[in-house]
XYZ file of N, CA, C and O in Angstrom:
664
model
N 9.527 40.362 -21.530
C 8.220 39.870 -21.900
C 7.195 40.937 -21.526
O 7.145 41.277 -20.344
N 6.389 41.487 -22.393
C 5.405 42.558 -22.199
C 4.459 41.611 -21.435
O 4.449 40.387 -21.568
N 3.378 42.591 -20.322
C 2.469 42.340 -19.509
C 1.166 41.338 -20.342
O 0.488 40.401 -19.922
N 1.209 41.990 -21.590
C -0.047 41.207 -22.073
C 0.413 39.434 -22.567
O -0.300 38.453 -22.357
N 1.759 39.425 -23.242
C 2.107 38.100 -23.319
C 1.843 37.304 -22.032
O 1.200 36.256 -22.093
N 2.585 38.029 -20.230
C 2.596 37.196 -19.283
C 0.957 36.877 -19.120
O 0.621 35.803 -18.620
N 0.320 37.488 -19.397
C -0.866 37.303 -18.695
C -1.700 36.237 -19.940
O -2.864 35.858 -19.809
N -1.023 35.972 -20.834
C -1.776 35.198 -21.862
C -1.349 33.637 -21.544
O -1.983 32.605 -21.764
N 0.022 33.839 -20.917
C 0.948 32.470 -20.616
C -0.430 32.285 -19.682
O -1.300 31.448 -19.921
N -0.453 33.281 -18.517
C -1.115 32.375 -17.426
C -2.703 31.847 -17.295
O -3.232 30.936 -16.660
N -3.282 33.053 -18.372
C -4.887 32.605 -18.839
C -4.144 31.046 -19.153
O -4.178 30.190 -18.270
N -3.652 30.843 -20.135
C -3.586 29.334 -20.712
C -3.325 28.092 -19.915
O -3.583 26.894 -20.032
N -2.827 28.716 -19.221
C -2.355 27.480 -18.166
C -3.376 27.625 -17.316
O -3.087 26.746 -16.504
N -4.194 28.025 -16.992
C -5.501 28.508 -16.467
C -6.673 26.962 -17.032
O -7.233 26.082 -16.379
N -6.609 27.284 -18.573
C -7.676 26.921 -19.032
C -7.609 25.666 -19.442
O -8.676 25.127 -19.735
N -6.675 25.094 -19.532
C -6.037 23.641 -19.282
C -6.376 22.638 -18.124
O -6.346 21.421 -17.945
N -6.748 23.879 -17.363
C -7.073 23.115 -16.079
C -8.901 22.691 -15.839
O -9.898 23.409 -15.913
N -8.755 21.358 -15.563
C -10.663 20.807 -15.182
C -10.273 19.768 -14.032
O -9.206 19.159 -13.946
N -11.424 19.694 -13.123
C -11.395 19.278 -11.787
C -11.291 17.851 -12.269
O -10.784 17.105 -11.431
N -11.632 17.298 -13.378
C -11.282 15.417 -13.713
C -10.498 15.229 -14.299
O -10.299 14.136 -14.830
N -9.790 16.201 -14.412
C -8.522 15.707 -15.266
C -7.219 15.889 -14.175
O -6.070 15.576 -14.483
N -7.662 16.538 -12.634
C -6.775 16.615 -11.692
C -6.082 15.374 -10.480
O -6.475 14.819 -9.454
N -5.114 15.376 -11.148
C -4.813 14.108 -9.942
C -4.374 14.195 -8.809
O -3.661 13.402 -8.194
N -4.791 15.169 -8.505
C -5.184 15.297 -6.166
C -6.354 14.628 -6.419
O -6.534 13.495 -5.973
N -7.238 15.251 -7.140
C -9.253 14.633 -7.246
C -9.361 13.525 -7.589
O -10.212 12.797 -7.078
N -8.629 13.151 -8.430
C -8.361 11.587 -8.791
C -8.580 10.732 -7.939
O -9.585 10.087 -7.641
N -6.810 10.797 -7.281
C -6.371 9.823 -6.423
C -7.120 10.163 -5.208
O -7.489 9.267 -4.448
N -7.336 11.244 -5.006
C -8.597 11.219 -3.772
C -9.933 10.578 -3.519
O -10.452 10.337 -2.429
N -10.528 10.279 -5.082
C -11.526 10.140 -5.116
C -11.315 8.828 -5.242
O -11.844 8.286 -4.272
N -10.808 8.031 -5.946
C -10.588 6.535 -6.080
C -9.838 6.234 -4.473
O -10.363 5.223 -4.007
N -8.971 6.710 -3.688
C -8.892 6.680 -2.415
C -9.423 5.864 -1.394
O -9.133 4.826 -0.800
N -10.811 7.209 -1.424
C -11.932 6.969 -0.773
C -12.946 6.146 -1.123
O -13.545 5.703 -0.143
N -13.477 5.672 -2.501
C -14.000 4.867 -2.337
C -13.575 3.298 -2.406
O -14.256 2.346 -2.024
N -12.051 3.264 -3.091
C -11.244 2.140 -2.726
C -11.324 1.906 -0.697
O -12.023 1.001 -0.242
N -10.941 2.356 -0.243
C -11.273 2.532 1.224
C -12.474 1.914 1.737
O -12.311 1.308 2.797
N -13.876 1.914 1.155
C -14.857 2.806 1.861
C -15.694 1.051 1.042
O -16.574 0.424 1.632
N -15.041 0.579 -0.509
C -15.430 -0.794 -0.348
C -14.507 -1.879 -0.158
O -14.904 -3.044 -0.154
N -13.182 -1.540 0.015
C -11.989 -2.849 0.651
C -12.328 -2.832 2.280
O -12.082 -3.906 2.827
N -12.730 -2.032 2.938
C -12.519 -2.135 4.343
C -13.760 -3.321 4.786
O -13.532 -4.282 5.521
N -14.825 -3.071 4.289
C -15.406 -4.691 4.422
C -15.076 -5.763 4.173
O -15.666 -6.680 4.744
N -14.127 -6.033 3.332
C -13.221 -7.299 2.862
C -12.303 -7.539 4.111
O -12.141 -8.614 4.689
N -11.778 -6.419 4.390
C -10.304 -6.729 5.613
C -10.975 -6.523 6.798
O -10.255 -6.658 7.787
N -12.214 -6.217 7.031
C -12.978 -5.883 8.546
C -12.513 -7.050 9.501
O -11.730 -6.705 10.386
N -12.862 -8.326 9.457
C -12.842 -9.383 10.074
C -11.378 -9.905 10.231
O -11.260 -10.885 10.967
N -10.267 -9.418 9.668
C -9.001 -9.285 10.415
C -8.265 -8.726 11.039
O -8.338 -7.513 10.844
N -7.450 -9.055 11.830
C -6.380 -8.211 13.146
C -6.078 -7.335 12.210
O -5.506 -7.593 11.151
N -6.484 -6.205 12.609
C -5.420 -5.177 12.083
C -6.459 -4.480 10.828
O -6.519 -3.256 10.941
N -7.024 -4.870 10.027
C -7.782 -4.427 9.146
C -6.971 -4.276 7.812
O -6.744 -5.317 7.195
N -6.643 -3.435 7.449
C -6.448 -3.107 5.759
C -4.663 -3.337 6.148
O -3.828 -3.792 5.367
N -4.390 -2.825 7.728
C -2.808 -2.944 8.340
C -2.208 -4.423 8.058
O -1.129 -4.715 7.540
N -3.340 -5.359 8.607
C -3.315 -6.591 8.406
C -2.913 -7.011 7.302
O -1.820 -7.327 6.834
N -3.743 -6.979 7.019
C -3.837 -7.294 4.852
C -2.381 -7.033 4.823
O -1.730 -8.029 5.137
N -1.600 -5.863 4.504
C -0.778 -5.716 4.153
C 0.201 -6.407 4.510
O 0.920 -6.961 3.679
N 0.384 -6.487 5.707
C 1.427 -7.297 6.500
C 1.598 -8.990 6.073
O 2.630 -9.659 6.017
N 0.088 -9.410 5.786
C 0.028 -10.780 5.364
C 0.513 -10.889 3.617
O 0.927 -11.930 3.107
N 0.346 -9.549 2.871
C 0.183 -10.267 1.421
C 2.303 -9.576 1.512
O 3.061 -10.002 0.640
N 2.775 -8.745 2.439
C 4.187 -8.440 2.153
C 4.817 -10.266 2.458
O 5.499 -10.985 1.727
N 4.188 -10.539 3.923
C 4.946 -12.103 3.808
C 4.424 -12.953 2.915
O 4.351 -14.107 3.337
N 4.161 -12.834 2.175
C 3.594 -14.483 1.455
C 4.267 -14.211 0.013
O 3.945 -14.749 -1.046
N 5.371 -13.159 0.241
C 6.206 -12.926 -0.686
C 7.449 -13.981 -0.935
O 8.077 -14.165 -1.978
N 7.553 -14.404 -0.080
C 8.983 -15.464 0.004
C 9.313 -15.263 1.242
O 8.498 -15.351 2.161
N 10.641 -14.948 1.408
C 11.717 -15.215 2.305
C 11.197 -14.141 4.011
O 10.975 -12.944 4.193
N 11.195 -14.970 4.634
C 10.600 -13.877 5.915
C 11.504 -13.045 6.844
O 12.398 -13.442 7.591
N 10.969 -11.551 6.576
C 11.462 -10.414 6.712
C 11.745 -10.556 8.093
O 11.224 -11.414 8.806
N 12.979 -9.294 8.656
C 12.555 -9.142 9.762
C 11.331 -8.401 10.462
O 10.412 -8.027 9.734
N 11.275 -8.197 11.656
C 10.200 -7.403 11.709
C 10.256 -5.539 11.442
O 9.357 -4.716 11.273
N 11.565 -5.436 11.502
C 12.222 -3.563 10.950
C 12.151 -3.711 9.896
O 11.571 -2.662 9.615
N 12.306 -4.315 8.778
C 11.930 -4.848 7.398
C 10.843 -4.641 7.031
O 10.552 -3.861 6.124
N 9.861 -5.491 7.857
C 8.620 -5.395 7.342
C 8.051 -4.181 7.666
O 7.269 -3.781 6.803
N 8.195 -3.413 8.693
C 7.629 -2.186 8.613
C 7.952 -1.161 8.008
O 7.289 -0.124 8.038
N 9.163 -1.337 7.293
C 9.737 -0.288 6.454
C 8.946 -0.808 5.128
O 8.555 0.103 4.400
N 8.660 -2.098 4.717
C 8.359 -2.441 3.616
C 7.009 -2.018 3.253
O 6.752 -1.570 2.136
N 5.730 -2.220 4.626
C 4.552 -1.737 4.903
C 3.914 0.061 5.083
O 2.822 0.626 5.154
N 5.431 0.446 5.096
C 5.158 1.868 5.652
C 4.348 2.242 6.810
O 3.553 3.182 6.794
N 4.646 1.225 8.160
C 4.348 1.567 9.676
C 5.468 1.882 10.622
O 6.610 1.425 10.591
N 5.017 2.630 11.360
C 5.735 2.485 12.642
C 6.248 1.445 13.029
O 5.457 0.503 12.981
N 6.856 1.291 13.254
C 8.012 -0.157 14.370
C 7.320 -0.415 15.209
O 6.624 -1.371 14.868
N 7.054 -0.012 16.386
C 5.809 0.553 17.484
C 4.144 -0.504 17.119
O 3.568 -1.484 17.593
N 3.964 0.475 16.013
C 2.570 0.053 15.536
C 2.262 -1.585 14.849
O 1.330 -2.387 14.903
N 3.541 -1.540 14.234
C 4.179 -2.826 13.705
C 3.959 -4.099 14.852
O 3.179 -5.046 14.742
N 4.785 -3.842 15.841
C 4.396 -4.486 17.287
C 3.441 -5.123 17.670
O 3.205 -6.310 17.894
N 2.646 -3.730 17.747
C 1.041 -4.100 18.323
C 0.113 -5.302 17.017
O -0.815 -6.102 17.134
N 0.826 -4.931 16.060
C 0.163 -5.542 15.262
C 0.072 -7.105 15.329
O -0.866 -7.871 15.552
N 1.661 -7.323 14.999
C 2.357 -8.548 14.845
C 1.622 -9.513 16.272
O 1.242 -10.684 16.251
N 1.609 -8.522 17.445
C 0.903 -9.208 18.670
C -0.933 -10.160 18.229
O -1.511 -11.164 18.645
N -1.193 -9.163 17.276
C -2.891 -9.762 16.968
C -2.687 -10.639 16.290
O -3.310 -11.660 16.580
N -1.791 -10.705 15.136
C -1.912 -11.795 13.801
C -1.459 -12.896 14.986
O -2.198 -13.849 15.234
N -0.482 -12.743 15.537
C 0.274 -13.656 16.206
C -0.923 -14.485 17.424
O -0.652 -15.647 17.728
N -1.884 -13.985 17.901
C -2.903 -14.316 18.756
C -3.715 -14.513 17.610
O -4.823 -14.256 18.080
N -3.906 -14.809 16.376
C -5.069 -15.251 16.141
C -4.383 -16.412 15.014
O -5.147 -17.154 14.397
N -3.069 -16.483 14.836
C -2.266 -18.043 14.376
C -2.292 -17.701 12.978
O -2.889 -18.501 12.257
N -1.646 -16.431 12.296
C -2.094 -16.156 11.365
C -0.594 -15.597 11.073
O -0.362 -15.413 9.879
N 0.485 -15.291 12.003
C 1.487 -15.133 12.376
C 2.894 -15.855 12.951
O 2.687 -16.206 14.113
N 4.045 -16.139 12.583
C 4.652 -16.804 13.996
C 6.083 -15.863 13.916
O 6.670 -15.878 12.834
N 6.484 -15.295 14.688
C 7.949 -14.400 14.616
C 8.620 -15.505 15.266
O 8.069 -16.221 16.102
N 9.731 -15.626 14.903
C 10.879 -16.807 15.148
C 12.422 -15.816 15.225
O 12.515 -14.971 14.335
N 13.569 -15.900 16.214
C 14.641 -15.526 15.633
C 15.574 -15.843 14.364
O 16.029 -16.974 14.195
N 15.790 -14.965 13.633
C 16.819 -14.839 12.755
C 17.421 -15.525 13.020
O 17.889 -15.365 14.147
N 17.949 -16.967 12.131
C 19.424 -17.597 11.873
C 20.364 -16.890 11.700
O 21.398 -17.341 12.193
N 20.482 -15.651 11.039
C 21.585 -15.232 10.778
C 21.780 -13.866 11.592
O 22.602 -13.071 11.138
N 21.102 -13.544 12.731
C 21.277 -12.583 13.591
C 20.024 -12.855 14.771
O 18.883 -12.393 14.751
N 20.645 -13.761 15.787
C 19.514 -13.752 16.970
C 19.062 -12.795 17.371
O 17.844 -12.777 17.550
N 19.592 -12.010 17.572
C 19.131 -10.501 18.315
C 17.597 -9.935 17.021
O 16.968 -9.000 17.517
N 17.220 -10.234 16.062
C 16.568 -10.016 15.159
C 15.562 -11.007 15.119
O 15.854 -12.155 15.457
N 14.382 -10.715 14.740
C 13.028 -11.520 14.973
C 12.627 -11.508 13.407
O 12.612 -10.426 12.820
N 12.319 -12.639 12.762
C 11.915 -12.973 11.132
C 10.316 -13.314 11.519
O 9.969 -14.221 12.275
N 9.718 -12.688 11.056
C 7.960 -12.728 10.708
C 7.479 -13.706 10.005
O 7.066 -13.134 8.996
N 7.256 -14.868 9.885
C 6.371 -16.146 9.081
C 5.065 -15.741 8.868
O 4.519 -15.138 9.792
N 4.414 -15.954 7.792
C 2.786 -16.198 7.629
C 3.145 -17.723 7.797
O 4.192 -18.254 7.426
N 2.085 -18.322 8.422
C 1.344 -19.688 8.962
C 0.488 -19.900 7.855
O 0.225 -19.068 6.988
N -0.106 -21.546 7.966
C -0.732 -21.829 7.274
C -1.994 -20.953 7.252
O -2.821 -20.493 6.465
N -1.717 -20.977 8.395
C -3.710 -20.433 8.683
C -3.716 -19.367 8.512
O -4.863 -18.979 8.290
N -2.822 -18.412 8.485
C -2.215 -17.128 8.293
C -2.633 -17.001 6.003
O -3.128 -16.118 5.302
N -2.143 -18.223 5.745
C -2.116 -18.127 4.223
C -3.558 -17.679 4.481
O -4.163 -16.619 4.640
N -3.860 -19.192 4.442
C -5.257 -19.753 4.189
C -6.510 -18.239 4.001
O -7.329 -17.942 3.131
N -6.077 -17.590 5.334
C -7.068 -17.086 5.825
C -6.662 -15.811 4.619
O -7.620 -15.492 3.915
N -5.456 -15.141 4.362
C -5.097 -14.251 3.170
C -5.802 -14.449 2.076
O -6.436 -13.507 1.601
N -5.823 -15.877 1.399
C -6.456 -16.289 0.502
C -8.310 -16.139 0.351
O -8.748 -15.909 -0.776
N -9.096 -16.254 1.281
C -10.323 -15.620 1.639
C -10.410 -14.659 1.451
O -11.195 -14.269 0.587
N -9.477 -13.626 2.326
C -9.646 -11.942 1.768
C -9.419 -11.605 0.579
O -10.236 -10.935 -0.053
N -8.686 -11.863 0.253
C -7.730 -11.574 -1.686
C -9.068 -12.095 -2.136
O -9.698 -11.246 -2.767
N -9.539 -12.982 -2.025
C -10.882 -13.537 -2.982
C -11.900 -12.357 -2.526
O -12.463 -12.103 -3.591
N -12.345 -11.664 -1.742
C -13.223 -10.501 -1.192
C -12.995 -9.352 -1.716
O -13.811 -8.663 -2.329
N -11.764 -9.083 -1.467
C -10.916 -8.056 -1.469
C -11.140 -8.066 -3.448
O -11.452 -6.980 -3.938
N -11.012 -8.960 -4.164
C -10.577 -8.603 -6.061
C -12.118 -8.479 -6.018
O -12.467 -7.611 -6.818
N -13.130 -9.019 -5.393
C -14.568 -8.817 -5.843
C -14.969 -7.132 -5.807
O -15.405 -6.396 -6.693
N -14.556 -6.834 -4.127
C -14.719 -5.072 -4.329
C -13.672 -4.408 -4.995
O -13.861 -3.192 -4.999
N -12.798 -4.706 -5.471
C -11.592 -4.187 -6.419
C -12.459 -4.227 -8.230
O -12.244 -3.461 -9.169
N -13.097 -5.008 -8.184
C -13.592 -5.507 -9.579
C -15.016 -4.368 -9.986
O -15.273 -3.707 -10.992
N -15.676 -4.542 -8.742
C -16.622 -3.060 -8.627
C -16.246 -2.040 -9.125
O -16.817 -1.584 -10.116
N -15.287 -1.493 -8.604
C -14.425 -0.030 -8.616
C -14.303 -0.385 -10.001
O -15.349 -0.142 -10.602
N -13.294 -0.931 -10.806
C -12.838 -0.844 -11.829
C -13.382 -1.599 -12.894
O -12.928 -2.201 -13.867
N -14.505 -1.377 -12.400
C -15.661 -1.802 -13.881
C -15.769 -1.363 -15.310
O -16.236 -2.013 -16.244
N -15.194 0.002 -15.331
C -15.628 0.821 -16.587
C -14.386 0.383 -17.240
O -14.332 0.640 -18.443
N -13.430 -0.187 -16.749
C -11.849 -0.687 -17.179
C -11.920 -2.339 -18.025
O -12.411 -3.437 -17.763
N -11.140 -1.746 -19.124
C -10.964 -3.701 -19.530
C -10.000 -4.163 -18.812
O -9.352 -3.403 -18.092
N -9.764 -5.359 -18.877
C -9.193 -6.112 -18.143
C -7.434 -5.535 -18.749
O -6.526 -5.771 -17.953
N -7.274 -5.246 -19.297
C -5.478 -4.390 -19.983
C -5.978 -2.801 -19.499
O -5.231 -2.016 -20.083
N -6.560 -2.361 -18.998
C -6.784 -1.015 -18.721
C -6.475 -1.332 -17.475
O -5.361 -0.886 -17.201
N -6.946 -1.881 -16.634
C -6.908 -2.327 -15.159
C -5.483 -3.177 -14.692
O -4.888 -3.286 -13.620
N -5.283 -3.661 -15.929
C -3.439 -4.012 -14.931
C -2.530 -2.905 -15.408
O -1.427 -2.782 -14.874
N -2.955 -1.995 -16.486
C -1.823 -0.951 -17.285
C -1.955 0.131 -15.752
O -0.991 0.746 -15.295
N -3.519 0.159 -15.087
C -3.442 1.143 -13.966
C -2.672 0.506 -13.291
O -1.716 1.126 -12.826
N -2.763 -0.494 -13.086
C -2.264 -1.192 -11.503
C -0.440 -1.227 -11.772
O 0.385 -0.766 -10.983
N -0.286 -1.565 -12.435
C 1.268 -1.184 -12.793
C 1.805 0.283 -12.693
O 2.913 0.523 -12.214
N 0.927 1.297 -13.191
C 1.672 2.799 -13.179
C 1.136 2.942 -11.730
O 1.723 3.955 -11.352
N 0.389 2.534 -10.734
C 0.189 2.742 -9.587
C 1.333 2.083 -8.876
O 2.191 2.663 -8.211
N 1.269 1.263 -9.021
C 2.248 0.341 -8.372
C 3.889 1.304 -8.131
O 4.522 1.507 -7.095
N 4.254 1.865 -10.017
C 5.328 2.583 -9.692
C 5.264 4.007 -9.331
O 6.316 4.605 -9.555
N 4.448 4.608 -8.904
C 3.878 5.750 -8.202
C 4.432 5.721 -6.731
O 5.245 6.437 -6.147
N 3.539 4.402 -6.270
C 3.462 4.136 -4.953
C 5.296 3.902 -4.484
O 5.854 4.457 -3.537
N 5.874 3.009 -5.389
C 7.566 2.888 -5.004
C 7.795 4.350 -4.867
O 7.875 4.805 -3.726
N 7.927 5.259 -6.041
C 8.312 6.480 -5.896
C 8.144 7.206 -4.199
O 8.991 7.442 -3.337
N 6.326 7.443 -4.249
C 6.066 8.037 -3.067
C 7.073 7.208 -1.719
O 7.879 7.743 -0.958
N 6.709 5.932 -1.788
C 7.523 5.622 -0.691
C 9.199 5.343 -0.599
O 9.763 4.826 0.365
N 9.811 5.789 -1.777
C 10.975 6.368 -1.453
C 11.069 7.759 -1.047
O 11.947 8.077 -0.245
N 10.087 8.813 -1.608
C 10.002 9.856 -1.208
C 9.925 9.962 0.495
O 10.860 10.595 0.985
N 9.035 9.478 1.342
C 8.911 9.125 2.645
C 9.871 8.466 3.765
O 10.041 8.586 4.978
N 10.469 7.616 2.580
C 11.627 7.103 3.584
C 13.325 7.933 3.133
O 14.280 7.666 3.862
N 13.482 8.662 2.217
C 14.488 9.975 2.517
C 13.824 10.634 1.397
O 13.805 10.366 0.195
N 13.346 11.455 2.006
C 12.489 12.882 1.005
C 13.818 13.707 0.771
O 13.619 14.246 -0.318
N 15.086 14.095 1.225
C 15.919 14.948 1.085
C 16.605 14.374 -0.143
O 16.933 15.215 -0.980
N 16.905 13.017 -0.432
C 17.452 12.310 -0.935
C 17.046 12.192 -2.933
O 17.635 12.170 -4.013
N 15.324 12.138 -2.215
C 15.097 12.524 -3.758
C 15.306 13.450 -5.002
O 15.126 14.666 -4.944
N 15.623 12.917 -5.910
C 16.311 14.195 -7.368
C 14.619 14.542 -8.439
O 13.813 13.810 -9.012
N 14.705 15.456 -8.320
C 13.840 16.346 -8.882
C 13.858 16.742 -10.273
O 13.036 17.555 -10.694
């Protein structure tokens, strides 16, 4: 390949490129201000946005253990802990042993635990609805779906990055 072809490949791929059409800037930017208006919605619970998560993974069905749920949440075990300690002090929580392995602790959301989920989720879609204003209502679940399988990806990537095929 002569010098002037390579250098025409790379002008082009050059000029293809604009800072809004980049998705580091993207997802950075929706990020932060996803962040910056959900965190007033989850302020007033244990744990904050940690919380949230932990409450909307149980109100999935069947209750996880607690190594479960932090693999499912993407926390620390550790951090997981401390957590489970607040929901659990504010009745929003109840860890019970496993029937099918005592040595193992299963995580319940409580009523009050729902209840109180159900308040935020109602807060929480109002500043979600902000953000994604310029979206019709099929634009906004077509995102939330290719996000959704983004997010599986990344967090298989995280839990064996060696593992992933390229």
């Amino acid at each position: 390949m002569s010098p002037t072809s390579e250098s025409k490949k790379a002008r082009d791929a050059v000029e293809g490129l604009a800072l809004d059409t980049d998705l580091g800037w993207a997802i950075r930017l929706v990020s932060t201000a996803f962040r910056r208006v959900a965190t007033a919605s989850v302020a007033d619970l244990p744990g904050g946005a940690r919380g949230y998560l932990v409450l909307v993974a149980l109100a999935q069905g069947e209750p996880p253990s607690q190594l479960a749920l932090a693999k499912e949440v993407s926390l620390d075990r550790t951090v997981m802990t401390y957590l489970l300690d607040d929901l659990e002090a504010h009745d929003l929580v109840l860890r019970r042993p496993d029937p099918r392995d005592r040595r193992a602790r299963q995580v319940v959301l409580t009523e009050t635990g729902r209840a109180r989920l159900g308040e935020v989720r109602r807060s929480l879609a109002s500043a979600e609805a902000r953000l994604l204003a310029d979206l019709t209502d099929g634009d906004a679940e077509q995102l939330r779906a290719l996000l959704s399988r983004v997010a599986q990806t990344a967090q298989r990537e995280l839990v064996a990055p060696d593992e992933m095929k390229y």
